[in-house]
Tab-separated table of C-alpha atoms in Angstrom:
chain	number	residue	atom	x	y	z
A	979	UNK	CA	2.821	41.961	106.011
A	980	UNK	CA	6.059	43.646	105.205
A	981	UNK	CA	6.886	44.420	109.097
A	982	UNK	CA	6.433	40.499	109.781
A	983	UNK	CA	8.908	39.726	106.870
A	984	UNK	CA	11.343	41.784	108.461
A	985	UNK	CA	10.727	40.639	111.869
A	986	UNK	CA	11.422	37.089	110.387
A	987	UNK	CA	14.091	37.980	108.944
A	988	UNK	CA	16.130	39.724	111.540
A	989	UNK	CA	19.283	37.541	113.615
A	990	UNK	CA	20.362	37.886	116.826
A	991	UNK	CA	23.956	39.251	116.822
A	992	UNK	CA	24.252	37.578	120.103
A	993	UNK	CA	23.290	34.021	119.152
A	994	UNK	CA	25.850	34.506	115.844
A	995	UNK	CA	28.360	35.976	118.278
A	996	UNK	CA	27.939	32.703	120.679
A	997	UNK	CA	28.070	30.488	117.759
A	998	UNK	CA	31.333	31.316	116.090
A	999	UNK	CA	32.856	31.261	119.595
A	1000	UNK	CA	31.693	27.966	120.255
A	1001	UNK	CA	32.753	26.783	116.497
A	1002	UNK	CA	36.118	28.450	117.098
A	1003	UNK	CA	37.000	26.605	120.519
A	1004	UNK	CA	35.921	23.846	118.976
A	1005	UNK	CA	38.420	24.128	116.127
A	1006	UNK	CA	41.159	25.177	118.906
A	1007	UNK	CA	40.728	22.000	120.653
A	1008	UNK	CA	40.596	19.902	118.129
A	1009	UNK	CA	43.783	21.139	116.784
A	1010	UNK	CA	45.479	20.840	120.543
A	1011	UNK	CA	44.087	17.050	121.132
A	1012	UNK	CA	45.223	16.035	117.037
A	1013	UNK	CA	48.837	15.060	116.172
A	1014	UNK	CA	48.155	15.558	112.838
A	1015	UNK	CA	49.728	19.620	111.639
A	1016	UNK	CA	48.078	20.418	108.396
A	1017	UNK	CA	49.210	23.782	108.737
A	1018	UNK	CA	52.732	23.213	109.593
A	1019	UNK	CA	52.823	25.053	112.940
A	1020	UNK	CA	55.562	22.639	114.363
A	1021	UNK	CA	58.095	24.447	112.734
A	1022	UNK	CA	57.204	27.364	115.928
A	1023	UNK	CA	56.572	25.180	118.796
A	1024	UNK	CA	59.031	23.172	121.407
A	1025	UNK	CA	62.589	22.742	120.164
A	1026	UNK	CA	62.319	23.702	116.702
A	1027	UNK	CA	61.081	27.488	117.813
A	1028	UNK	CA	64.615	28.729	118.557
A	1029	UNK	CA	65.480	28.625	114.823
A	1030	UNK	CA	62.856	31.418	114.321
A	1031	UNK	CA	63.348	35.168	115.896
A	1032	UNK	CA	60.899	38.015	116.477
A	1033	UNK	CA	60.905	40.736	114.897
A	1034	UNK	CA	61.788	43.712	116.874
A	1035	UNK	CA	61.163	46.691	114.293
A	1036	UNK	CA	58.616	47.562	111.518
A	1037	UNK	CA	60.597	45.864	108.400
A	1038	UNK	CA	62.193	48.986	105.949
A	1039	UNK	CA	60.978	48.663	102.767
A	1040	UNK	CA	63.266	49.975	99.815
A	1041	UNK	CA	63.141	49.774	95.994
A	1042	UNK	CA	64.282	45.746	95.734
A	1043	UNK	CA	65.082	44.821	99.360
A	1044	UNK	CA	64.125	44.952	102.959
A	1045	UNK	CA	65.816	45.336	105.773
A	1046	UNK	CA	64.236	42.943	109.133
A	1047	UNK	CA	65.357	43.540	112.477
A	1048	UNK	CA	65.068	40.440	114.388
A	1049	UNK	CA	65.705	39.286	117.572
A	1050	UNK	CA	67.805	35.713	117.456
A	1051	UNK	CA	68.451	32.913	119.686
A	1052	UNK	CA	72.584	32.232	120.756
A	1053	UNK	CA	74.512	30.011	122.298
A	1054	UNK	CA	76.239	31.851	125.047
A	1055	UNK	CA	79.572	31.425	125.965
A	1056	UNK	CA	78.922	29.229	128.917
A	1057	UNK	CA	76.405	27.113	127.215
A	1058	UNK	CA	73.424	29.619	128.228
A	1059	UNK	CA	70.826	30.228	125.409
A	1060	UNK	CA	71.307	34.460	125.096
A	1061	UNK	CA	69.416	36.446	122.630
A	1062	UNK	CA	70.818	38.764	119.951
A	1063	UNK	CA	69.525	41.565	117.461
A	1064	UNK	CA	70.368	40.664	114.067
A	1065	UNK	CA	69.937	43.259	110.858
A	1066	UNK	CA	68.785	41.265	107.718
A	1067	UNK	CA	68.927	42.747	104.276
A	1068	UNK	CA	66.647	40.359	101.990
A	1069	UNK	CA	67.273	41.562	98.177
A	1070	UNK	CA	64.722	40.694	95.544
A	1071	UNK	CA	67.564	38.798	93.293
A	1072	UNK	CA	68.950	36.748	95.466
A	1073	UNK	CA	64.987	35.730	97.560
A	1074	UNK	CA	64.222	34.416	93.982
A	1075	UNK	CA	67.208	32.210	93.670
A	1076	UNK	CA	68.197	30.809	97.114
A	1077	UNK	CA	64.530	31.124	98.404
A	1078	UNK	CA	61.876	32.237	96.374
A	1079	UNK	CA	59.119	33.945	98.515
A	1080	UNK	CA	61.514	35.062	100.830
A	1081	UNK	CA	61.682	38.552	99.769
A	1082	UNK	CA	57.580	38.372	99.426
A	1083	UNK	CA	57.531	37.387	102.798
A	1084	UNK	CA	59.748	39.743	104.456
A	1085	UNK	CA	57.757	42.803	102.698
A	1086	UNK	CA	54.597	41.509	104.264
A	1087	UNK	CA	56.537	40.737	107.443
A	1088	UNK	CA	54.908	42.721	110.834
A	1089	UNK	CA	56.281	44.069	113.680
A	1090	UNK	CA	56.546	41.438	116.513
A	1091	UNK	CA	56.154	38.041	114.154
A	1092	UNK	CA	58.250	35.354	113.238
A	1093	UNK	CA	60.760	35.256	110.896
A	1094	UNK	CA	63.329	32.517	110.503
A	1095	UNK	CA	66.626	32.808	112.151
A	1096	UNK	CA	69.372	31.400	109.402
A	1097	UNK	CA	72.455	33.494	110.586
A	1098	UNK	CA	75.396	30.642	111.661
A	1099	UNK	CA	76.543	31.660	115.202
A	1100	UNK	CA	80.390	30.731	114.496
């Protein structure tokens, strides 16, 4: 009896494997067909992505800041977009006035993600 319970209770990885696929392209293209953004991904797709940068270096993590290395969008000089490497120091006191989560954020920050471009470029 015990060797039927456990027959009857085993899953096939493969049909759990197929299943989460299939829920998970499901999801995908639900999100692709909706106009609604619950998750507020517009702010990184068409236009609005060159206000964020990548960043280019594993952020440096000190005793009440960080320092991002990111790579920005410019306006070059003959109207070409050009990209730039800008060094960002985000300090603990000033995240939690101008921008609380900021400095949060930029601690949790990884190598090759998004972070938002603010620097002016005049």
């Amino acid at each position: 009896l015990s060797v039927r319970r456990k027959q009857k209770g085993v899953v096939n990885s493969e049909d759990v494997s197929r299943k989460l696929l299939d829920e998970a392209l499901e999801i995908e293209d639900n999100f692709l067909n909706s106009t609604a953004d619950k998750l507020g991904l517009e702010l990184v797709r068409g236009e609005s992505r060159k206000s964020w940068g990548r960043i280019v270096r594993a952020p440096i993590k000190k005793r009440g800041h960080v320092i991002l290395d990111y790579c920005g969008s410019s306006v070059g000089e003959e109207g070409e977009e050009a990209g730039r490497i800008v060094r960002s120091k985000i300090t603990r006191s000033q995240s939690s006035r101008s921008a609380p989560g900021m400095y949060s954020s930029s601690r949790k920050a990884r190598w090759g993600g998004f972070w938002p471009d603010l620097v002016d470029d005049s």
